[in-house]
mmCIF file of C-alpha atoms in Angstrom:
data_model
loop_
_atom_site.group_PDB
_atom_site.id
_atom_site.type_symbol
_atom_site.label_atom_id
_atom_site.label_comp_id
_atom_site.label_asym_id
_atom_site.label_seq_id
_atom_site.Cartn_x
_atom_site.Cartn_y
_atom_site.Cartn_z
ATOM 1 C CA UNK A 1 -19.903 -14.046 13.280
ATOM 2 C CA UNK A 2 -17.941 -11.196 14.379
ATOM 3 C CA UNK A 3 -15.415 -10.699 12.410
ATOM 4 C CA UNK A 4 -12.765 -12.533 9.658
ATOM 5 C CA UNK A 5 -9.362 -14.140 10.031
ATOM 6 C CA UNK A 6 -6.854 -14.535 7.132
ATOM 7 C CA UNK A 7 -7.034 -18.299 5.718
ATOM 8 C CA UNK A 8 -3.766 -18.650 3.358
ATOM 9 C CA UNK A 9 -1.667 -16.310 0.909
ATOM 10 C CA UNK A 10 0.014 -16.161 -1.978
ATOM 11 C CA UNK A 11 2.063 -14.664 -4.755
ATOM 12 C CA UNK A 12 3.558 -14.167 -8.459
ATOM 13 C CA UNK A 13 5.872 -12.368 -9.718
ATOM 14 C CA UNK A 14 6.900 -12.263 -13.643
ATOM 15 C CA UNK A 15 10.244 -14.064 -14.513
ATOM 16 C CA UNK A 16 12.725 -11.619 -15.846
ATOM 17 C CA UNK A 17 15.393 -10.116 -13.296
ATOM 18 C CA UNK A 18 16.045 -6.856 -13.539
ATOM 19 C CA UNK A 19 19.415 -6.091 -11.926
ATOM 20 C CA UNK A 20 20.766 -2.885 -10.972
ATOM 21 C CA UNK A 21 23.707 -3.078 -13.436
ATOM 22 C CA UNK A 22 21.859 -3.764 -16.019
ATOM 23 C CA UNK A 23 19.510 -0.754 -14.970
ATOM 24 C CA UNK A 24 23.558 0.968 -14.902
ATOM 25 C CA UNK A 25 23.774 0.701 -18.630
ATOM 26 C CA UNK A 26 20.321 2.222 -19.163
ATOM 27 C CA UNK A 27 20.863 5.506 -16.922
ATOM 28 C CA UNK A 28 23.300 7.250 -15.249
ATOM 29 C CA UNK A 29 23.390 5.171 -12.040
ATOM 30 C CA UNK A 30 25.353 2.477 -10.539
ATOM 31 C CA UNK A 31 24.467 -0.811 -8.349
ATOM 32 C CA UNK A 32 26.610 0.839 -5.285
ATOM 33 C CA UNK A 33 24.144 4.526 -5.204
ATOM 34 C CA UNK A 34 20.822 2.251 -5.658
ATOM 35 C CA UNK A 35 22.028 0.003 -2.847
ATOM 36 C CA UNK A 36 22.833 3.147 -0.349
ATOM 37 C CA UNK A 37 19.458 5.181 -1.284
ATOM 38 C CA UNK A 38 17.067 2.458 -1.389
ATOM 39 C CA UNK A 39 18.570 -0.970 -0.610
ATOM 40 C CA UNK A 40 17.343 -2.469 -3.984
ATOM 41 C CA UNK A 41 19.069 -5.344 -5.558
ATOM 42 C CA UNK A 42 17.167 -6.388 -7.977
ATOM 43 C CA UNK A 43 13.111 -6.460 -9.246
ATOM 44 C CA UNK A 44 10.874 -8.318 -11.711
ATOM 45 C CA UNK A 45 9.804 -6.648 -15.125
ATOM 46 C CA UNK A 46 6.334 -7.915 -16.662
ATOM 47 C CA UNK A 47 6.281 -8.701 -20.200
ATOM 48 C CA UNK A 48 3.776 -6.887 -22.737
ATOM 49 C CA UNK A 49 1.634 -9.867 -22.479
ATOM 50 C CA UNK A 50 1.071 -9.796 -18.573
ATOM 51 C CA UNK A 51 -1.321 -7.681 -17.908
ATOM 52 C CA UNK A 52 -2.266 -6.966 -14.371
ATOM 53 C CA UNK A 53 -5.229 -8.300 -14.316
ATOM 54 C CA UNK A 54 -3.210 -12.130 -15.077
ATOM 55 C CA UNK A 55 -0.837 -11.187 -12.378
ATOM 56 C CA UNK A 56 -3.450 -10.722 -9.777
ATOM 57 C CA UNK A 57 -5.246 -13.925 -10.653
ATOM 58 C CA UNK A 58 -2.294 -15.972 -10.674
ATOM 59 C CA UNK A 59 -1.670 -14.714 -7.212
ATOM 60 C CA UNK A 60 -5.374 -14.922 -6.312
ATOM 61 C CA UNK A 61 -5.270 -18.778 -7.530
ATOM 62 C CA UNK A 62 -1.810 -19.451 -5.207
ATOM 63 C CA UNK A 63 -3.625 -17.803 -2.307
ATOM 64 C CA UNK A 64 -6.568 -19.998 -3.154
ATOM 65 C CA UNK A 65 -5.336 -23.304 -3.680
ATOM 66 C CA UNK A 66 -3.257 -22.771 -0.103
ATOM 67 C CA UNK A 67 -6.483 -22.284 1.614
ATOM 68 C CA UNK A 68 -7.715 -25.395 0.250
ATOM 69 C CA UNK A 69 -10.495 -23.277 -0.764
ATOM 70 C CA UNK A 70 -11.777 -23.342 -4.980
ATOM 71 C CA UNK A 71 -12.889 -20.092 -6.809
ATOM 72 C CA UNK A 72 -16.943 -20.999 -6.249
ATOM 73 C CA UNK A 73 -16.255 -20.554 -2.576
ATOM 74 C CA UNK A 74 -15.187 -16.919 -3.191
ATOM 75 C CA UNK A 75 -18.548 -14.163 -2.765
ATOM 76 C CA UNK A 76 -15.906 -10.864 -2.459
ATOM 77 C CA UNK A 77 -13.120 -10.494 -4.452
ATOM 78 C CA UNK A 78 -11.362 -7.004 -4.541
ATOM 79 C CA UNK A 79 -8.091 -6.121 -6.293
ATOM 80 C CA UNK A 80 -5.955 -3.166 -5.385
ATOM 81 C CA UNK A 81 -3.682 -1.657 -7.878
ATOM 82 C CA UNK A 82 -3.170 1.683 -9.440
ATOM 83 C CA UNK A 83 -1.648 0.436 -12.645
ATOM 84 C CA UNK A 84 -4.632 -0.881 -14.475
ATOM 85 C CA UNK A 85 -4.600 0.311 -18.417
ATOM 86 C CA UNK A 86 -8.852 -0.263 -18.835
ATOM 87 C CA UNK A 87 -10.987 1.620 -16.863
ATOM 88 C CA UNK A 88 -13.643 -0.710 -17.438
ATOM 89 C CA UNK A 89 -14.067 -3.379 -16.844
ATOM 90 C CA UNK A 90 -12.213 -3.706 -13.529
ATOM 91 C CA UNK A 91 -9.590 -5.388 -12.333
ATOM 92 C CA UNK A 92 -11.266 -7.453 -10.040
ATOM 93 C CA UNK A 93 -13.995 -8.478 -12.584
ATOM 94 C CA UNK A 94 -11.303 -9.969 -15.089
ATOM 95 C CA UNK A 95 -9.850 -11.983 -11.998
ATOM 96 C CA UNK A 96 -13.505 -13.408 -11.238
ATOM 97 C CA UNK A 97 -13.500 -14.242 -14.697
ATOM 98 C CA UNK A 98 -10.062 -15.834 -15.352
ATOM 99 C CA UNK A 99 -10.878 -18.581 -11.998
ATOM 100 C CA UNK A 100 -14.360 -18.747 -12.463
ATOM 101 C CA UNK A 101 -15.761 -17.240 -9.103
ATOM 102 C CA UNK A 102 -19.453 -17.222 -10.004
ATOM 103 C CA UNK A 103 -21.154 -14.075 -8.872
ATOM 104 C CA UNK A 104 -18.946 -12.664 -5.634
ATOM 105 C CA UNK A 105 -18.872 -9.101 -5.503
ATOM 106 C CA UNK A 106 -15.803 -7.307 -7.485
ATOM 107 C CA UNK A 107 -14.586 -3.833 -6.861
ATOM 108 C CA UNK A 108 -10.710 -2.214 -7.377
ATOM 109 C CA UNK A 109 -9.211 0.314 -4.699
ATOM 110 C CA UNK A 110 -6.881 2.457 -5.767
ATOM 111 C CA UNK A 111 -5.397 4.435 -3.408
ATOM 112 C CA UNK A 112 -1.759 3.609 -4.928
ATOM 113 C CA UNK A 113 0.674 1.919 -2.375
ATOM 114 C CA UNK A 114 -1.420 1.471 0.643
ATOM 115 C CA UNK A 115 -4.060 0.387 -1.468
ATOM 116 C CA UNK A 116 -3.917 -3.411 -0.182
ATOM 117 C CA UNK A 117 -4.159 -2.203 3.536
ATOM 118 C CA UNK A 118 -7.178 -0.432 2.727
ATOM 119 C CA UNK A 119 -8.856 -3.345 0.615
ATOM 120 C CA UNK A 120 -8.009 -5.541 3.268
ATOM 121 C CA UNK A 121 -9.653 -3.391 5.941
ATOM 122 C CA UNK A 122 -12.505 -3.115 3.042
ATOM 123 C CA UNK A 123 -13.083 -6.557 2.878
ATOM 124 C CA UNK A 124 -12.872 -7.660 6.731
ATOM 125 C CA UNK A 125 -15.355 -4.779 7.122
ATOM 126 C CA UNK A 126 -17.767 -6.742 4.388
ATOM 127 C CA UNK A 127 -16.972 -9.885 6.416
ATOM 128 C CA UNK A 128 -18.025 -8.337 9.596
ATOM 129 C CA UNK A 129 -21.355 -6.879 8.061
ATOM 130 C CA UNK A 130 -23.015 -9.791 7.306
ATOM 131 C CA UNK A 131 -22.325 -9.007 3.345
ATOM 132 C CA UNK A 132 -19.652 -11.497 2.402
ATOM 133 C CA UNK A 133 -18.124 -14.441 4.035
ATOM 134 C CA UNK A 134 -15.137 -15.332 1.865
ATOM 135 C CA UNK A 135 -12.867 -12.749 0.216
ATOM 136 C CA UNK A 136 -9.958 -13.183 -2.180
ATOM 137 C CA UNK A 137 -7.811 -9.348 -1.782
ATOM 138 C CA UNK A 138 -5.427 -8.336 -3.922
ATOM 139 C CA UNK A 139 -2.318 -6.138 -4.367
ATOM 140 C CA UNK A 140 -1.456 -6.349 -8.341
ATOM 141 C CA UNK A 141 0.851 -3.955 -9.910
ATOM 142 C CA UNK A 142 2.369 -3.414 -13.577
ATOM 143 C CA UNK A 143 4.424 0.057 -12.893
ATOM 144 C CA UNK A 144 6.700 -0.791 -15.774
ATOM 145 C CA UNK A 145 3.841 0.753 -17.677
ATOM 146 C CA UNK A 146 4.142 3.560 -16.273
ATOM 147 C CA UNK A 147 7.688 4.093 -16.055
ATOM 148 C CA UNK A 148 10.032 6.619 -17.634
ATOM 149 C CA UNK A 149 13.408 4.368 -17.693
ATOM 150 C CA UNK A 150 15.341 7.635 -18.672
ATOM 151 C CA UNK A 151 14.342 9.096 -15.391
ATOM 152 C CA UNK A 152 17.267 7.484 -12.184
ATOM 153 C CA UNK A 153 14.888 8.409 -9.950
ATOM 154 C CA UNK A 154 12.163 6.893 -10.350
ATOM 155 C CA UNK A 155 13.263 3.712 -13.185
ATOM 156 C CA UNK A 156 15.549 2.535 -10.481
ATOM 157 C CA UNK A 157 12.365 1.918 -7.657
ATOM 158 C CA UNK A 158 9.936 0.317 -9.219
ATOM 159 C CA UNK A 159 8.739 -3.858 -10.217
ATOM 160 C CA UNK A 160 5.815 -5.432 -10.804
ATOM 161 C CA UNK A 161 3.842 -8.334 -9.663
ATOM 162 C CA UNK A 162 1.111 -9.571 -7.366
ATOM 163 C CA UNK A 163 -0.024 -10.581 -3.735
ATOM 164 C CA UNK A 164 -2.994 -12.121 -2.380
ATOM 165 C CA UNK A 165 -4.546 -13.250 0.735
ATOM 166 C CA UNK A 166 -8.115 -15.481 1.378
ATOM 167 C CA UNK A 167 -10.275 -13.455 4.473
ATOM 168 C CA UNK A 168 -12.831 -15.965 5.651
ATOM 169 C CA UNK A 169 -15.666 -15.205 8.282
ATOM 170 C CA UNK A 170 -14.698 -15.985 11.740
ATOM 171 C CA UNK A 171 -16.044 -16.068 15.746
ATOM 172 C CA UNK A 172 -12.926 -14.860 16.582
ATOM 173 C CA UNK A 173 -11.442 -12.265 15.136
ATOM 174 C CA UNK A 174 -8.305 -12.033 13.860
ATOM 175 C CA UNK A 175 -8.000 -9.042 11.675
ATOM 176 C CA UNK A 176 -7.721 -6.011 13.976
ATOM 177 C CA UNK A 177 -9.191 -2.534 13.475
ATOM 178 C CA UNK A 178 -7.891 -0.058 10.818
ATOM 179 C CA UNK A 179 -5.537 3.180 11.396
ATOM 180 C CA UNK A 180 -6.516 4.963 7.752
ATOM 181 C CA UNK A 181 -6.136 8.640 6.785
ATOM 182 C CA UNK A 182 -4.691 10.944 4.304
ATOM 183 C CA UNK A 183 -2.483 14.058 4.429
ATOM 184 C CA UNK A 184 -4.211 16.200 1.597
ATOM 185 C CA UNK A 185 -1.959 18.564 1.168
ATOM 186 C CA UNK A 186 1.002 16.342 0.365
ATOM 187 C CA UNK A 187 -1.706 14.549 -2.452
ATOM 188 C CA UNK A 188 0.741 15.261 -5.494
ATOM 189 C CA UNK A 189 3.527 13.333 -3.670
ATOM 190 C CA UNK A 190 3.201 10.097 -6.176
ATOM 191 C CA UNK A 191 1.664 10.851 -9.217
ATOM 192 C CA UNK A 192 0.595 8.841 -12.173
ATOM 193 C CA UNK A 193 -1.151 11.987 -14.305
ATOM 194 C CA UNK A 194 -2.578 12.156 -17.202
ATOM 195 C CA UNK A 195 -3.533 9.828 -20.302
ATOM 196 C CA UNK A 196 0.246 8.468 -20.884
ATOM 197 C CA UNK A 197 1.600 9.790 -17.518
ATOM 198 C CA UNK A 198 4.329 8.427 -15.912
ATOM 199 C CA UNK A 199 5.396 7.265 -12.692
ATOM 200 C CA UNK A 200 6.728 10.609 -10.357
ATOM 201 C CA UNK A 201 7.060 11.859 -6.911
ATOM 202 C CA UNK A 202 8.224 13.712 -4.368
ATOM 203 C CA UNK A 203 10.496 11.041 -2.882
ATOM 204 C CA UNK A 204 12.382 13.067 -0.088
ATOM 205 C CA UNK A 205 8.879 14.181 1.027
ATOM 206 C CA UNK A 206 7.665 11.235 1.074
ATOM 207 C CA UNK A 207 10.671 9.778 2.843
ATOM 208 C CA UNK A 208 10.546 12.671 5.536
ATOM 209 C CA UNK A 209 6.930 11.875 6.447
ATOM 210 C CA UNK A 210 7.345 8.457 6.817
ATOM 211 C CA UNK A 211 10.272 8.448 9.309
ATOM 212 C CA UNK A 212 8.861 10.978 11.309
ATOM 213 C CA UNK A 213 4.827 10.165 11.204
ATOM 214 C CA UNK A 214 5.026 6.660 10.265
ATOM 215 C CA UNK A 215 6.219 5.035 14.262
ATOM 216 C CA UNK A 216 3.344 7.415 15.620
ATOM 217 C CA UNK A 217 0.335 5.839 13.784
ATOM 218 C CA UNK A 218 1.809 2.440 14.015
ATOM 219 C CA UNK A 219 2.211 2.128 17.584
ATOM 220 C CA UNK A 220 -1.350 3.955 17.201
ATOM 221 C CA UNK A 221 -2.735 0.546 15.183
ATOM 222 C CA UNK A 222 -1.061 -1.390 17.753
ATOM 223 C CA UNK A 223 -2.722 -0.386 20.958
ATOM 224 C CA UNK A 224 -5.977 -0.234 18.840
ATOM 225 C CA UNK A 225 -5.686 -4.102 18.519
ATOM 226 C CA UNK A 226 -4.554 -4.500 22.210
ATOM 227 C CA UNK A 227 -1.302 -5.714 20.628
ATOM 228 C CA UNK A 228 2.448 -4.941 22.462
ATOM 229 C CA UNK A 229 5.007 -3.713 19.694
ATOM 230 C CA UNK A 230 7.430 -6.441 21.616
ATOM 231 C CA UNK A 231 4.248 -9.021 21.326
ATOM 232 C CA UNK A 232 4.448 -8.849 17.323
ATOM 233 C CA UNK A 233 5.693 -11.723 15.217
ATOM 234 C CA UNK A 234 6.384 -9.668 11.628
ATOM 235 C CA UNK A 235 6.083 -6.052 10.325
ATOM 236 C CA UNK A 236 5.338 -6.056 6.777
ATOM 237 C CA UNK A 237 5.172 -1.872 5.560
ATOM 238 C CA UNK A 238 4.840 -0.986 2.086
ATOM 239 C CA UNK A 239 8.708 -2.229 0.692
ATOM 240 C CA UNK A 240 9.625 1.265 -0.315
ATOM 241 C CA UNK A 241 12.778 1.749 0.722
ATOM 242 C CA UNK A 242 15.011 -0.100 2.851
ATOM 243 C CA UNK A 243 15.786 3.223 5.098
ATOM 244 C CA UNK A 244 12.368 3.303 6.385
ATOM 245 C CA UNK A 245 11.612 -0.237 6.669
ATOM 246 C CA UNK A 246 14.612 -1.096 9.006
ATOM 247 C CA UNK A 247 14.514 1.415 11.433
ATOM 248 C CA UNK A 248 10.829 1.147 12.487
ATOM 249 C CA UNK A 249 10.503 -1.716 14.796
ATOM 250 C CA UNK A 250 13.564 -0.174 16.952
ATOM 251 C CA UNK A 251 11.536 3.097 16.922
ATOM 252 C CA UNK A 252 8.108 1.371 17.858
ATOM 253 C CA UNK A 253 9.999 -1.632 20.278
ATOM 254 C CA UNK A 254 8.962 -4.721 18.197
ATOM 255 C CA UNK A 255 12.868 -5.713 18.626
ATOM 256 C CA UNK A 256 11.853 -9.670 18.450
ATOM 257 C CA UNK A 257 9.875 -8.905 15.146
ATOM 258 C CA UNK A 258 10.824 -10.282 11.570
ATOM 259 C CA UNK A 259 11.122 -7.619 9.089
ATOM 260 C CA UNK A 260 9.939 -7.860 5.871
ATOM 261 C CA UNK A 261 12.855 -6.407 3.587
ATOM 262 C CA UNK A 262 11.644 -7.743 0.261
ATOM 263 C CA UNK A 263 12.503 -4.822 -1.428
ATOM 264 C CA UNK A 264 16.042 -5.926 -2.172
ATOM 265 C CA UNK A 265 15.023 -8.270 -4.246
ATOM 266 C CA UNK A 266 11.355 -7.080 -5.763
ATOM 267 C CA UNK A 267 11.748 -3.397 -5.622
ATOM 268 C CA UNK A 268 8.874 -0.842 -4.847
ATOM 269 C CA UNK A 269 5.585 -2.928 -6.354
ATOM 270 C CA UNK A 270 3.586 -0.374 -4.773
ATOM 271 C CA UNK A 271 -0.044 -2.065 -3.638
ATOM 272 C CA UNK A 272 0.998 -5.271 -4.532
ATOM 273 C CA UNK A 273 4.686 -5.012 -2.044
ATOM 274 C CA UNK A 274 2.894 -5.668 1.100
ATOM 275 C CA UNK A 275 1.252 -9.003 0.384
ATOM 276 C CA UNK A 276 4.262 -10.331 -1.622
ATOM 277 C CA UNK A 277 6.324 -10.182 1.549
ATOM 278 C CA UNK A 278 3.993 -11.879 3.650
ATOM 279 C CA UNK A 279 2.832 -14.326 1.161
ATOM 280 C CA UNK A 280 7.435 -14.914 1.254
ATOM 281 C CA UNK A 281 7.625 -14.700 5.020
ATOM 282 C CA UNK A 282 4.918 -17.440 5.314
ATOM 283 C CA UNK A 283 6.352 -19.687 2.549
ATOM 284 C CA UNK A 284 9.212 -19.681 4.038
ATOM 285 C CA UNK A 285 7.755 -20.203 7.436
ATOM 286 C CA UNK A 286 9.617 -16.946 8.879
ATOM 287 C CA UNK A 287 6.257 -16.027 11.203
ATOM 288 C CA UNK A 288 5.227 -18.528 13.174
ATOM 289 C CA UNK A 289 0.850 -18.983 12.889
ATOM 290 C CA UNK A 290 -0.968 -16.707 14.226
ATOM 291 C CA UNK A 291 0.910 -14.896 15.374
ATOM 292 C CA UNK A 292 0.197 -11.128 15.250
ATOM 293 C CA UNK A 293 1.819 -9.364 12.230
ATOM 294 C CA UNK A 294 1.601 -5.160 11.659
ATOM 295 C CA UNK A 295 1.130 -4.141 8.396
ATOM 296 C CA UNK A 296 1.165 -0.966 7.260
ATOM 297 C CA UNK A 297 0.581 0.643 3.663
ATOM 298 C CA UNK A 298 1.200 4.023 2.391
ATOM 299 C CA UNK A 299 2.074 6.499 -0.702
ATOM 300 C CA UNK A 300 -0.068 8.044 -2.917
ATOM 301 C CA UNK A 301 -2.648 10.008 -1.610
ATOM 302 C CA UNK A 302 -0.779 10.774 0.978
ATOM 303 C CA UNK A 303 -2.680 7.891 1.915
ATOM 304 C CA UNK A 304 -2.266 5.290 4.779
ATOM 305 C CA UNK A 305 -3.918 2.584 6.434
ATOM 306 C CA UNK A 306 -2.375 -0.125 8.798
ATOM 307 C CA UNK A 307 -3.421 -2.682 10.364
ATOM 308 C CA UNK A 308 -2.638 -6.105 12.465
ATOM 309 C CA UNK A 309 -3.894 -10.031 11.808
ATOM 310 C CA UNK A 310 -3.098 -13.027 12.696
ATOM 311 C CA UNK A 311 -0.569 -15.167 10.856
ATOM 312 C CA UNK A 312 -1.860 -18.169 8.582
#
């Protein structure tokens, strides 16, 4: 056993459209200036019923059932999300409980919107230890919670739902090595704070770093997993904003790469964006299997951690 390979995905997102007009009659913003900053269109809105913990395990169960695998099979089940109301018990804990996993081991990462990259890397790393040998990860998010809709700059970015993907232990891996860090002094760039804080940040900070860091570490996770930017099949990064998504395979040469642009239609879902797209692309069959697919998380923090596996 040397390492893990990713089995199946899946996702769920909550039923009610948001649309950017209807966001229009709410704040002082229009469809057209939403479209031009951020390339939204639309994103899903939880109800006060879904909680994230259902969100995740209805995403967890998709991923599941795709892999042909049952909840008894999972021993590692992590959840990333930054939007959970209870402290205790986790996240991950109410998802073992909702399927039924038995006894795997259950832990939440929170390191906001590269939180799935890093939970990912988290669990592979498990894998490739000898201490688990089928993980359920998850990216759930509920940042309606946590969202001032008074605020246009922040009430027009966000959605909610949840992606999943089944790691299973393999001789070959397919899950490459992880590119992780921080930039500490640029931690109060997303901010959830306090007791009944809300959803803030630093957006044009955040948006500076990306474009001009962000192709540097990438190409960096690349050559780590002896992978070509022109050999990739996808990049998947944290569905922020349509600005930096577009531009970074021209910047990195992955010019035959899909792009994930599923923020048009599901907004910023911060740790649960990246695994939503894939869990699309490969519904829809967009990324052919196995091949080799870059993604890349980061936000809050300033946290980031990217790395490349093999399509289901």
């Amino acid at each position: 056993m040397t390492g893990s390979r990713v089995v199946a995905v899946g996702h769920h997102q909550p039923e009610r459209v948001l649309t950017n007009d209807e966001l229009a009659s709410m704040v002082d913003t229009s469809d057209e200036w939403i479209r031009s900053r951020v390339g939204i269109e639309t994103r899903r809105i939880a109800g006060p019923d879904e909680s994230v913990a259902e969100l995740a395990a209805r995403a967890a169960e998709k991923a599941l059932a795709n892999a042909g695998l049952t909840p008894s099979d999972v021993d590692y089940v992590s959840v990333a999300t930054c939007t959970a109301i209870d402290r205790s018990p986790n996240t991950a804990a109410r998802v073992a409980d909702r399927l039924g996993m038995g006894t795997p081991a259950a832990l939440d990462v929170n390191t906001a919107c590269s939180g799935f990259t890093h939970a990912l890397a988290t669990a592979d790393h498990a894998i490739r230890a000898g201490a688990a040998r089928c993980a359920v990860v998850v990216g759930a998010e509920k940042l309606s919670d946590f969202t001032d809709w008074t605020d246009r700059s922040t009430s027009v970015l966000i959605g909610d739902g949840a992606g999943a993907v089944v790691l299973v232990a393999a001789d070959e891996p397919e899950v490459g090595p992880v590119t992780w860090g921080s930039v500490p002094e640029m931690s109060d760039a997303v901010r959830i704070e306090g007791r009944s804080g809300t959803f803030a940040q630093e957006g044009q900070a955040v948006f500076r770093w990306a474009t001009t860091e962000l192709p540097r570490i990438a190409r960096l996770t690349c050559e780590r997993s002896g992978i070509a930017p022109d050999e990739l099949g996808a990049i998947v990064l944290h569905q922020a904003n349509l600005r930096i998504i577009e531009p970074l395979a021209q910047r990195i040469g992955a010019t035959g790469a899909v792009v994930a642009r599923d923020v048009v239609e599901s907004g910023n879902t911060s740790a649960a964006s990246i695994p939503i797209a894939l869990s699309k692309l490969v519904e829809r069959r967009e990324i052919p299997a196995g091949a080799p697919v870059l993604l890349f998380g980061f936000g809050g923090g300033l946290s980031y951690a990217g790395l490349i596996v093999r399509s289901p």
